[in-house]
Amino acid sequence: MVRPAGDLRGCVVAGDWFHAPRAGALERMAGGLVEIGPDGVIAAVHRAGTPGHQAAGALAQQAGRLVRLPGLLLPGLVDLHVHAPQYPQLGKGLDQSLEVWLQRYTFPLEARYADRLFARRVYRRLVGDLLAQGTTTALYFASRHADATCELADACLEAGQRALVGRVVMDNPEQCPDFYRDESVEAGLEATRAVAAHIRARAGADGMVRPVITPRFLPSCTDGMLRALGRMAEESGCHVQTHCCESDWARDYGQARFGRSDVAVLDGFGLLTRRTVLAHANFMTGPDMERVALRGGAVAHCALSNAWFANAVFPLRAALAKGVRVGLGTDIAGGPSASLLAAMRMTVAASRMLQDGVDPARPAAERGRPGAAVDMLTAFHLATAGGGAALDLPVGSFARGQHFDVLRIDPDAPLGTVRLWGGESDEDLLGAVLYTASRANIADVWTGGVLRTQAVPAAA
Ligand code: GUN
Ligand code: FE
């Protein structure tokens, strides 16, 4: 097969498109034409059989701008929760509880990013690996080092991954070790400002990479720091990310220290806004969900990580029903896979376990929570358009005004794991791909209309 063009800006692409702009609604556009502007943004979508489809195709052909792509074309995947410095820890230490894992494994590893060259090596490899697995947009926690966080932003810019990058803030001496802690509120704020300035200088104000205000979680921050970051969020208009009521321990810690839920505390500090993404949020009560929905905040649902650290399954259906915006996160390295396909699969499986229950010794009628299950199409929506909506970024579906961030799936890739036999319905075809595809099936990845999987930098 001829390799498709690397730079599709200004082209019209013909292909077999699958997207889920709304939860529960798959649209397949076989033979559809997508026009890409010079800025890498979709200028028009022509569905087969609609007025203008034929003329648009003929015109593009004449101009030598028609590109036909084989396979299935899906929106790029949005990972709403990645700890970049934890990539070397993927699959390690998972038998511990969250609080032990953080102190024994995570903080010592993250402290190593004082070494900027180590950071560069890990981050280039991570960004390349994520792009190759279809993650075109990522919301990153970095470490608490400003220099290393700038390296992460630079790695994303160089590789062409859309990213929001946050220097993690943690200054509470009671919960953060001496070797890995911001020295003071002012030092933490200063380092956070320095990273934002670097990102804005490199990427521009609304560039491919943006800064994020990132208090790690309530235990790791003093009241003074939380208050100051809330003010910074208001003044800067930046996104905010933090962990929220992830496990029994984390939830109980917030209750004991503040006498209120994590959601209420974050709101009180001005850290729950339309631009906030709460990682996990497993133990939200009904009123918590209503408060998040009212503020327009979003949740990064990390089903894989939750299986190890959360002590419970996130009530996804309940949150969606309350109007909370939700996307999916891998939570590298709380989750032992960097693949959003794995996150989608676990999202479905965990929701089924919540619905049916898990203890066979209990009667079926008392075992689970009825109405909790979601299907793969919902997981696909959350990993694409849902993630884009959670960030208020125009990504995740094929429509005018959306960035051309696209995966080309080759279901016949010999080293891949998809086996199709023909005759599937649209939904079964997509389901089979999402459940069985692996990295070898992700043939090409574009962001902003530019092929990125061939530009992945080698690890230094
Ligand atoms: N809570 C605070 N920090 C972390 C982290 O790095 N990973 C997870 N899963 N939870 C956290
Ligand atoms: Fe996390």
Tab-separated table of C-alpha atoms and ligand atoms in Angstrom:
chain	number	residue	atom	x	y	z
A	1	MET	CA	0.000	0.000	0.000
A	2	VAL	CA	1.178	3.497	-0.810
A	3	ARG	CA	1.847	5.467	2.366
A	4	PRO	CA	-0.703	8.210	2.767
A	5	ALA	CA	0.415	11.799	2.565
A	6	GLY	CA	2.019	13.095	5.715
A	7	ASP	CA	0.650	16.610	5.533
A	8	LEU	CA	-3.057	16.698	4.784
A	9	ARG	CA	-3.567	20.416	5.358
A	10	GLY	CA	-5.354	21.888	2.345
A	11	CYS	CA	-6.449	18.397	1.200
A	12	VAL	CA	-9.791	16.659	0.936
A	13	VAL	CA	-9.722	13.192	2.495
A	14	ALA	CA	-12.011	10.376	1.372
A	15	GLY	CA	-12.490	7.493	3.777
A	16	ASP	CA	-14.639	5.409	6.093
A	17	TRP	CA	-15.193	7.575	9.172
A	18	PHE	CA	-16.534	6.420	12.569
A	19	HIS	CA	-17.298	8.852	15.375
A	20	ALA	CA	-19.644	9.309	18.353
A	21	PRO	CA	-20.203	13.047	18.773
A	22	ARG	CA	-22.973	12.349	21.285
A	23	ALA	CA	-23.102	9.598	23.911
A	24	GLY	CA	-24.798	6.500	22.551
A	25	ALA	CA	-24.865	7.652	18.914
A	26	LEU	CA	-22.446	6.097	16.438
A	27	GLU	CA	-22.222	7.720	13.056
A	28	ARG	CA	-20.422	5.957	10.221
A	29	MET	CA	-19.680	8.057	7.162
A	30	ALA	CA	-18.576	5.557	4.539
A	31	GLY	CA	-17.158	7.405	1.541
A	32	GLY	CA	-17.413	10.719	3.360
A	33	LEU	CA	-15.163	13.608	2.377
A	34	VAL	CA	-13.440	15.758	4.975
A	35	GLU	CA	-11.905	19.053	3.846
A	36	ILE	CA	-8.984	20.272	5.889
A	37	GLY	CA	-8.062	23.934	6.005
A	38	PRO	CA	-4.499	25.234	5.836
A	39	ASP	CA	-4.622	25.555	9.645
A	40	GLY	CA	-5.283	21.823	10.133
A	41	VAL	CA	-8.900	22.477	11.138
A	42	ILE	CA	-11.803	20.711	9.404
A	43	ALA	CA	-13.368	23.190	6.966
A	44	ALA	CA	-16.232	20.996	5.729
A	45	VAL	CA	-17.634	17.477	5.966
A	46	HIS	CA	-19.516	16.002	3.000
A	47	ARG	CA	-21.428	12.808	3.686
A	48	ALA	CA	-21.875	10.449	0.716
A	49	GLY	CA	-25.140	11.119	-1.082
A	50	THR	CA	-25.545	14.677	0.199
A	51	PRO	CA	-25.574	17.714	-2.104
A	52	GLY	CA	-22.081	18.945	-2.703
A	53	HIS	CA	-20.364	15.592	-2.029
A	54	GLN	CA	-19.731	14.779	-5.660
A	55	ALA	CA	-18.739	18.317	-6.616
A	56	ALA	CA	-16.342	18.609	-3.673
A	57	GLY	CA	-14.698	15.309	-4.639
A	58	ALA	CA	-14.409	16.244	-8.326
A	59	LEU	CA	-12.997	19.664	-7.531
A	60	ALA	CA	-10.394	18.250	-5.149
A	61	GLN	CA	-9.437	15.588	-7.671
A	62	GLN	CA	-8.878	18.197	-10.394
A	63	ALA	CA	-6.729	20.233	-8.057
A	64	GLY	CA	-4.719	17.147	-7.089
A	65	ARG	CA	-5.853	17.533	-3.478
A	66	LEU	CA	-7.964	14.388	-3.068
A	67	VAL	CA	-6.431	11.793	-0.743
A	68	ARG	CA	-8.057	8.401	-0.268
A	69	LEU	CA	-7.291	6.695	3.031
A	70	PRO	CA	-8.001	2.975	3.483
A	71	GLY	CA	-9.080	1.337	6.744
A	72	LEU	CA	-11.206	2.898	9.476
A	73	LEU	CA	-10.777	6.558	10.404
A	74	LEU	CA	-11.479	7.434	14.054
A	75	PRO	CA	-11.119	10.666	16.006
A	76	GLY	CA	-7.873	10.964	17.942
A	77	LEU	CA	-8.114	9.743	21.539
A	78	VAL	CA	-8.099	12.125	24.510
A	79	ASP	CA	-6.342	10.995	27.701
A	80	LEU	CA	-7.621	13.165	30.540
A	81	HIS	CA	-5.198	11.911	33.178
A	82	VAL	CA	-1.534	10.971	32.686
A	83	HIS	CA	1.360	11.240	35.159
A	84	ALA	CA	4.220	11.645	32.711
A	85	PRO	CA	7.042	11.073	35.230
A	86	GLN	CA	5.481	7.783	36.314
A	87	TYR	CA	6.007	6.150	32.912
A	88	PRO	CA	9.061	4.204	34.200
A	89	GLN	CA	6.810	2.844	36.956
A	90	LEU	CA	4.195	1.358	34.634
A	91	GLY	CA	3.141	-2.019	35.999
A	92	LYS	CA	5.180	-1.755	39.209
A	93	GLY	CA	4.162	-1.644	42.862
A	94	LEU	CA	0.501	-2.204	42.126
A	95	ASP	CA	-0.017	-4.510	45.101
A	96	GLN	CA	0.234	-1.585	47.513
A	97	SER	CA	-2.473	0.776	48.721
A	98	LEU	CA	-2.515	4.264	47.186
A	99	GLU	CA	-0.925	5.993	50.173
A	100	VAL	CA	1.879	3.416	50.467
A	101	TRP	CA	2.455	3.352	46.690
A	102	LEU	CA	2.825	7.131	46.608
A	103	GLN	CA	5.357	7.303	49.440
A	104	ARG	CA	7.348	4.175	48.614
A	105	TYR	CA	7.420	4.187	44.822
A	106	THR	CA	6.000	7.338	43.276
A	107	PHE	CA	7.581	10.205	45.187
A	108	PRO	CA	11.127	8.724	44.999
A	109	LEU	CA	10.704	8.203	41.239
A	110	GLU	CA	9.243	11.672	40.636
A	111	ALA	CA	12.112	13.209	42.631
A	112	ARG	CA	14.516	11.916	39.960
A	113	TYR	CA	13.177	14.509	37.532
A	114	ALA	CA	15.457	17.064	39.139
A	115	ASP	CA	17.692	15.594	36.431
A	116	ARG	CA	16.548	17.391	33.297
A	117	LEU	CA	18.235	14.936	30.965
A	118	PHE	CA	16.424	11.998	32.563
A	119	ALA	CA	13.192	13.938	32.098
A	120	ARG	CA	13.931	14.581	28.442
A	121	ARG	CA	14.673	10.900	27.816
A	122	VAL	CA	11.514	9.621	29.514
A	123	TYR	CA	9.208	12.308	28.153
A	124	ARG	CA	10.267	11.919	24.539
A	125	ARG	CA	9.698	8.206	24.727
A	126	LEU	CA	6.350	8.614	26.507
A	127	VAL	CA	4.950	11.191	24.092
A	128	GLY	CA	6.013	9.098	21.112
A	129	ASP	CA	4.521	5.945	22.615
A	130	LEU	CA	1.233	7.674	23.437
A	131	LEU	CA	0.897	9.131	19.936
A	132	ALA	CA	1.616	5.722	18.447
A	133	GLN	CA	-1.200	4.300	20.587
A	134	GLY	CA	-3.614	6.934	19.330
A	135	THR	CA	-3.513	9.536	22.101
A	136	THR	CA	-3.616	12.836	20.221
A	137	THR	CA	-4.538	14.990	23.235
A	138	ALA	CA	-3.258	14.474	26.778
A	139	LEU	CA	-3.783	16.227	30.095
A	140	TYR	CA	-0.518	15.719	31.953
A	141	PHE	CA	0.667	15.889	35.526
A	142	ALA	CA	4.440	16.407	35.434
A	143	SER	CA	6.721	16.394	38.492
A	144	ARG	CA	7.272	19.399	40.772
A	145	HIS	CA	10.372	20.492	38.821
A	146	ALA	CA	9.900	23.497	36.569
A	147	ASP	CA	12.740	22.578	34.190
A	148	ALA	CA	11.545	19.007	33.727
A	149	THR	CA	7.969	20.182	33.204
A	150	CYS	CA	9.198	22.503	30.456
A	151	GLU	CA	10.887	19.454	28.895
A	152	LEU	CA	7.538	17.680	28.816
A	153	ALA	CA	5.867	20.645	27.130
A	154	ASP	CA	8.708	20.800	24.608
A	155	ALA	CA	8.461	17.065	23.898
A	156	CYS	CA	4.740	17.474	23.128
A	157	LEU	CA	5.375	20.469	20.873
A	158	GLU	CA	8.160	18.700	18.995
A	159	ALA	CA	6.143	15.520	18.478
A	160	GLY	CA	2.914	17.397	17.644
A	161	GLN	CA	0.789	16.093	20.485
A	162	ARG	CA	-1.955	18.394	21.748
A	163	ALA	CA	-1.342	18.681	25.470
A	164	LEU	CA	-2.116	20.451	28.697
A	165	VAL	CA	0.875	20.271	30.999
A	166	GLY	CA	0.907	20.945	34.728
A	167	ARG	CA	3.797	21.254	37.179
A	168	VAL	CA	2.563	19.307	40.175
A	169	VAL	CA	2.187	21.439	43.311
A	170	MET	CA	2.775	19.873	46.735
A	171	ASP	CA	3.925	21.806	49.802
A	172	ASN	CA	2.374	20.090	52.827
A	173	PRO	CA	5.216	18.822	55.076
A	174	GLU	CA	2.827	16.413	56.803
A	175	GLN	CA	2.183	14.450	53.611
A	176	CYS	CA	5.111	15.202	51.302
A	177	PRO	CA	8.621	13.897	52.007
A	178	ASP	CA	11.509	16.316	52.603
A	179	PHE	CA	13.165	15.235	49.365
A	180	TYR	CA	10.099	15.997	47.242
A	181	ARG	CA	8.208	19.084	48.319
A	182	ASP	CA	7.782	22.733	47.330
A	183	GLU	CA	9.768	24.834	49.815
A	184	SER	CA	7.000	27.379	50.353
A	185	VAL	CA	3.775	28.699	48.875
A	186	GLU	CA	5.665	31.477	47.119
A	187	ALA	CA	8.270	29.064	45.688
A	188	GLY	CA	5.511	26.796	44.396
A	189	LEU	CA	3.659	29.673	42.780
A	190	GLU	CA	6.821	31.076	41.235
A	191	ALA	CA	7.759	27.738	39.661
A	192	THR	CA	4.199	27.318	38.364
A	193	ARG	CA	4.296	30.794	36.789
A	194	ALA	CA	7.685	30.078	35.213
A	195	VAL	CA	6.353	26.940	33.510
A	196	ALA	CA	3.265	28.779	32.222
A	197	ALA	CA	5.482	31.550	30.836
A	198	HIS	CA	7.719	29.017	29.083
A	199	ILE	CA	4.747	27.228	27.537
A	200	ARG	CA	3.118	30.443	26.359
A	201	ALA	CA	6.388	31.667	24.871
A	202	ARG	CA	6.940	28.392	22.998
A	203	ALA	CA	3.361	27.537	22.014
A	204	GLY	CA	1.488	30.858	21.931
A	205	ALA	CA	-1.582	31.748	23.973
A	206	ASP	CA	-3.938	29.174	22.414
A	207	GLY	CA	-1.277	26.824	21.146
A	208	MET	CA	-1.040	23.053	20.974
A	209	VAL	CA	0.339	22.984	24.490
A	210	ARG	CA	-1.137	24.878	27.422
A	211	PRO	CA	-0.301	25.217	31.110
A	212	VAL	CA	-2.478	23.713	33.860
A	213	ILE	CA	-2.692	24.599	37.551
A	214	THR	CA	-2.056	21.277	39.300
A	215	PRO	CA	-2.440	20.884	43.058
A	216	ARG	CA	-1.651	17.171	43.422
A	217	PHE	CA	-4.523	16.467	45.837
A	218	LEU	CA	-5.796	17.910	49.087
A	219	PRO	CA	-3.412	15.910	51.340
A	220	SER	CA	-0.336	17.232	49.548
A	221	CYS	CA	-1.214	20.951	49.755
A	222	THR	CA	-1.476	23.446	52.604
A	223	ASP	CA	-4.533	25.661	52.899
A	224	GLY	CA	-2.382	28.634	51.919
A	225	MET	CA	-1.311	26.943	48.718
A	226	LEU	CA	-4.842	25.872	47.798
A	227	ARG	CA	-6.087	29.430	48.353
A	228	ALA	CA	-3.298	30.924	46.254
A	229	LEU	CA	-3.854	28.443	43.423
A	230	GLY	CA	-7.574	29.239	43.423
A	231	ARG	CA	-6.691	32.913	42.961
A	232	MET	CA	-4.243	32.014	40.206
A	233	ALA	CA	-6.954	29.987	38.452
A	234	GLU	CA	-9.298	32.948	38.526
A	235	GLU	CA	-6.708	35.464	37.354
A	236	SER	CA	-5.133	33.320	34.637
A	237	GLY	CA	-8.185	31.482	33.299
A	238	CYS	CA	-5.986	28.362	33.125
A	239	HIS	CA	-7.257	24.834	33.372
A	240	VAL	CA	-7.046	23.180	36.806
A	241	GLN	CA	-6.469	19.494	37.536
A	242	THR	CA	-6.273	17.560	40.759
A	243	HIS	CA	-7.129	14.184	42.279
A	244	CYS	CA	-10.488	14.079	44.004
A	245	CYS	CA	-11.924	11.562	46.508
A	246	GLU	CA	-10.054	8.726	44.828
A	247	SER	CA	-9.959	6.069	47.573
A	248	ASP	CA	-11.351	5.454	51.064
A	249	TRP	CA	-8.149	6.860	52.546
A	250	ALA	CA	-8.097	9.966	50.327
A	251	ARG	CA	-11.772	10.692	50.938
A	252	ASP	CA	-11.438	10.180	54.700
A	253	TYR	CA	-8.363	12.418	54.825
A	254	GLY	CA	-10.328	15.329	53.332
A	255	GLN	CA	-13.261	14.755	55.677
A	256	ALA	CA	-10.989	14.622	58.732
A	257	ARG	CA	-9.044	17.761	57.810
A	258	PHE	CA	-11.835	19.940	56.440
A	259	GLY	CA	-15.058	18.347	57.652
A	260	ARG	CA	-16.431	18.457	54.107
A	261	SER	CA	-16.183	16.469	50.900
A	262	ASP	CA	-13.219	16.965	48.534
A	263	VAL	CA	-15.564	18.548	45.985
A	264	ALA	CA	-16.886	21.072	48.509
A	265	VAL	CA	-13.360	21.914	49.691
A	266	LEU	CA	-12.035	22.440	46.162
A	267	ASP	CA	-15.034	24.615	45.379
A	268	GLY	CA	-14.414	26.667	48.503
A	269	PHE	CA	-10.847	27.365	47.363
A	270	GLY	CA	-11.974	28.449	43.874
A	271	LEU	CA	-10.515	25.320	42.314
A	272	LEU	CA	-13.762	23.925	40.888
A	273	THR	CA	-14.438	25.791	37.665
A	274	ARG	CA	-15.554	25.147	34.126
A	275	ARG	CA	-11.869	24.510	33.389
A	276	THR	CA	-11.340	21.936	36.156
A	277	VAL	CA	-10.713	18.238	35.579
A	278	LEU	CA	-11.070	16.053	38.678
A	279	ALA	CA	-9.191	12.772	38.426
A	280	HIS	CA	-11.105	9.721	39.710
A	281	ALA	CA	-13.786	11.423	41.863
A	282	ASN	CA	-14.977	7.932	42.789
A	283	PHE	CA	-16.567	8.786	46.110
A	284	MET	CA	-18.643	11.755	44.970
A	285	THR	CA	-22.070	11.873	46.578
A	286	GLY	CA	-25.169	12.970	44.660
A	287	PRO	CA	-24.817	16.573	45.934
A	288	ASP	CA	-21.101	16.508	44.979
A	289	MET	CA	-22.042	15.536	41.428
A	290	GLU	CA	-24.630	18.301	41.307
A	291	ARG	CA	-22.046	20.808	42.459
A	292	VAL	CA	-19.530	19.679	39.820
A	293	ALA	CA	-22.223	19.875	37.139
A	294	LEU	CA	-23.258	23.340	38.327
A	295	ARG	CA	-19.688	24.634	38.105
A	296	GLY	CA	-19.210	22.914	34.730
A	297	GLY	CA	-16.258	20.864	35.963
A	298	ALA	CA	-15.297	17.515	34.490
A	299	VAL	CA	-14.148	14.101	35.700
A	300	ALA	CA	-11.284	12.009	34.331
A	301	HIS	CA	-12.573	8.482	34.790
A	302	CYS	CA	-9.613	6.145	35.309
A	303	ALA	CA	-11.136	2.693	35.329
A	304	LEU	CA	-7.868	0.769	35.129
A	305	SER	CA	-6.219	2.591	37.995
A	306	ASN	CA	-9.388	2.433	40.061
A	307	ALA	CA	-9.210	-1.360	39.992
A	308	TRP	CA	-5.974	-1.136	41.981
A	309	PHE	CA	-6.252	1.962	44.134
A	310	ALA	CA	-9.833	3.167	44.447
A	311	ASN	CA	-11.526	0.527	46.642
A	312	ALA	CA	-14.661	1.066	44.542
A	313	VAL	CA	-16.013	1.537	41.013
A	314	PHE	CA	-16.766	5.074	39.809
A	315	PRO	CA	-20.561	5.426	39.318
A	316	LEU	CA	-20.162	6.641	35.747
A	317	ARG	CA	-23.787	6.366	34.676
A	318	ALA	CA	-24.934	8.303	37.737
A	319	ALA	CA	-22.419	11.091	37.059
A	320	LEU	CA	-23.463	11.348	33.416
A	321	ALA	CA	-27.127	11.414	34.439
A	322	LYS	CA	-26.373	14.361	36.756
A	323	GLY	CA	-24.845	16.280	33.838
A	324	VAL	CA	-21.189	15.897	34.849
A	325	ARG	CA	-18.837	16.025	31.861
A	326	VAL	CA	-16.654	12.919	31.816
A	327	GLY	CA	-13.686	11.725	29.772
A	328	LEU	CA	-11.281	8.810	30.218
A	329	GLY	CA	-7.793	8.705	31.690
A	330	THR	CA	-5.126	6.021	31.778
A	331	ASP	CA	-3.671	7.433	35.031
A	332	ILE	CA	-0.218	6.187	34.108
A	333	ALA	CA	1.148	4.609	36.283
A	334	GLY	CA	-1.773	3.946	38.645
A	335	GLY	CA	-3.188	2.194	35.598
A	336	PRO	CA	-0.738	-0.353	34.170
A	337	SER	CA	-1.469	0.464	30.508
A	338	ALA	CA	-0.725	3.564	28.442
A	339	SER	CA	-3.471	2.666	25.963
A	340	LEU	CA	-6.840	4.368	25.903
A	341	LEU	CA	-8.189	1.268	24.183
A	342	ALA	CA	-7.392	-0.576	27.421
A	343	ALA	CA	-9.074	2.229	29.373
A	344	MET	CA	-12.221	1.929	27.242
A	345	ARG	CA	-12.365	-1.830	27.774
A	346	MET	CA	-11.955	-1.487	31.537
A	347	THR	CA	-14.574	1.273	31.631
A	348	VAL	CA	-17.115	-1.139	30.209
A	349	ALA	CA	-16.006	-4.077	32.375
A	350	ALA	CA	-15.963	-2.078	35.614
A	351	SER	CA	-19.416	-0.660	34.944
A	352	ARG	CA	-20.729	-4.163	34.378
A	353	MET	CA	-19.224	-5.309	37.677
A	354	LEU	CA	-20.800	-2.373	39.477
A	355	GLN	CA	-24.146	-3.223	37.934
A	356	ASP	CA	-24.101	-6.955	38.554
A	357	GLY	CA	-22.001	-6.971	41.735
A	358	VAL	CA	-18.966	-9.121	42.389
A	359	ASP	CA	-19.642	-11.454	45.307
A	360	PRO	CA	-21.247	-14.704	44.124
A	361	ALA	CA	-22.163	-15.553	47.732
A	362	ARG	CA	-24.760	-12.770	47.679
A	363	PRO	CA	-28.131	-13.214	46.016
A	364	ALA	CA	-28.239	-11.757	42.492
A	365	ALA	CA	-30.859	-9.184	43.436
A	366	GLU	CA	-28.641	-7.747	46.177
A	367	ARG	CA	-25.312	-8.061	44.456
A	368	GLY	CA	-24.978	-4.891	42.426
A	369	ARG	CA	-26.307	-1.490	41.473
A	370	PRO	CA	-28.947	-1.757	38.735
A	371	GLY	CA	-28.580	0.566	35.773
A	372	ALA	CA	-24.843	1.161	36.210
A	373	ALA	CA	-23.516	-0.465	33.039
A	374	VAL	CA	-22.255	1.426	29.985
A	375	ASP	CA	-21.518	-0.018	26.550
A	376	MET	CA	-18.433	0.251	24.346
A	377	LEU	CA	-19.992	2.985	22.245
A	378	THR	CA	-20.321	5.139	25.356
A	379	ALA	CA	-16.697	4.411	26.278
A	380	PHE	CA	-15.649	5.368	22.727
A	381	HIS	CA	-17.592	8.621	23.013
A	382	LEU	CA	-15.944	9.411	26.358
A	383	ALA	CA	-12.448	8.695	24.994
A	384	THR	CA	-13.002	11.053	22.043
A	385	ALA	CA	-15.730	13.711	21.994
A	386	GLY	CA	-16.348	13.449	25.758
A	387	GLY	CA	-12.695	14.169	26.515
A	388	GLY	CA	-12.670	17.060	24.053
A	389	ALA	CA	-15.799	18.547	25.613
A	390	ALA	CA	-14.346	18.125	29.120
A	391	LEU	CA	-11.416	20.318	28.055
A	392	ASP	CA	-13.517	22.661	25.905
A	393	LEU	CA	-11.213	21.830	23.008
A	394	PRO	CA	-12.520	21.309	19.458
A	395	VAL	CA	-11.367	17.695	19.180
A	396	GLY	CA	-13.021	14.283	19.295
A	397	SER	CA	-15.329	14.199	16.263
A	398	PHE	CA	-15.502	15.018	12.572
A	399	ALA	CA	-17.226	18.358	12.154
A	400	ARG	CA	-16.420	21.780	10.798
A	401	GLY	CA	-14.228	23.646	13.268
A	402	GLN	CA	-12.689	20.530	14.833
A	403	HIS	CA	-8.957	19.918	14.610
A	404	PHE	CA	-8.085	17.152	12.177
A	405	ASP	CA	-6.778	14.772	14.880
A	406	VAL	CA	-7.318	11.336	13.399
A	407	LEU	CA	-6.307	7.673	13.718
A	408	ARG	CA	-6.211	5.368	10.761
A	409	ILE	CA	-6.899	1.818	11.845
A	410	ASP	CA	-5.645	-0.962	9.611
A	411	PRO	CA	-7.759	-3.963	10.625
A	412	ASP	CA	-5.685	-6.220	8.351
A	413	ALA	CA	-2.286	-5.354	9.811
A	414	PRO	CA	-0.532	-8.746	9.894
A	415	LEU	CA	0.997	-8.141	13.309
A	416	GLY	CA	-2.230	-6.677	14.631
A	417	THR	CA	-4.902	-8.470	16.603
A	418	VAL	CA	-8.096	-7.538	14.756
A	419	ARG	CA	-9.701	-10.339	12.750
A	420	LEU	CA	-12.780	-9.363	10.758
A	421	TRP	CA	-14.780	-11.785	8.641
A	422	GLY	CA	-17.218	-9.461	6.884
A	423	GLY	CA	-20.935	-8.861	7.264
A	424	GLU	CA	-20.742	-6.996	10.591
A	425	SER	CA	-23.143	-4.187	11.441
A	426	ASP	CA	-21.518	-0.764	11.824
A	427	GLU	CA	-21.663	-1.044	15.595
A	428	ASP	CA	-20.270	-4.595	15.669
A	429	LEU	CA	-17.472	-3.609	13.314
A	430	LEU	CA	-16.416	-0.699	15.506
A	431	GLY	CA	-16.879	-2.777	18.663
A	432	ALA	CA	-14.692	-5.568	17.308
A	433	VAL	CA	-11.978	-3.044	16.448
A	434	LEU	CA	-12.115	-1.267	19.812
A	435	TYR	CA	-12.112	-4.512	21.795
A	436	THR	CA	-9.383	-6.283	19.824
A	437	ALA	CA	-7.085	-3.689	18.229
A	438	SER	CA	-3.518	-3.290	19.415
A	439	ARG	CA	-0.714	-0.889	18.624
A	440	ALA	CA	0.093	-2.598	15.315
A	441	ASN	CA	-3.432	-1.829	14.079
A	442	ILE	CA	-2.966	1.912	14.616
A	443	ALA	CA	-1.415	2.567	11.237
A	444	ASP	CA	-1.253	6.365	11.174
A	445	VAL	CA	-1.959	9.226	13.542
A	446	TRP	CA	-2.455	12.868	12.540
A	447	THR	CA	-2.855	15.967	14.673
A	448	GLY	CA	-3.753	19.256	13.037
A	449	GLY	CA	-3.685	17.450	9.686
A	450	VAL	CA	0.000	16.466	10.018
A	451	LEU	CA	1.150	12.854	10.271
A	452	ARG	CA	2.827	12.406	13.647
A	453	THR	CA	3.619	8.762	14.083
A	454	GLN	CA	6.576	9.036	11.762
A	455	ALA	CA	7.895	12.100	13.531
A	456	VAL	CA	8.127	10.331	16.873
A	457	PRO	CA	11.532	11.137	18.316
A	458	ALA	CA	13.681	8.198	19.288
A	459	ALA	CA	14.608	7.901	22.933
A	460	ALA	CA	17.926	9.650	23.481
B	1	GUN	N1	-3.200	10.899	44.372
B	1	GUN	C1	-2.192	11.761	44.550
B	1	GUN	N2	-1.183	11.531	43.702
B	1	GUN	C2	-1.553	10.501	42.960
B	1	GUN	C3	-0.918	9.792	41.892
B	1	GUN	O1	0.196	10.086	41.472
B	1	GUN	N3	-1.631	8.776	41.348
B	1	GUN	C4	-2.871	8.443	41.790
B	1	GUN	N4	-3.522	7.438	41.193
B	1	GUN	N5	-3.464	9.073	42.796
B	1	GUN	C5	-2.815	10.092	43.365
B	2	FE	FE	-3.459	10.123	39.074
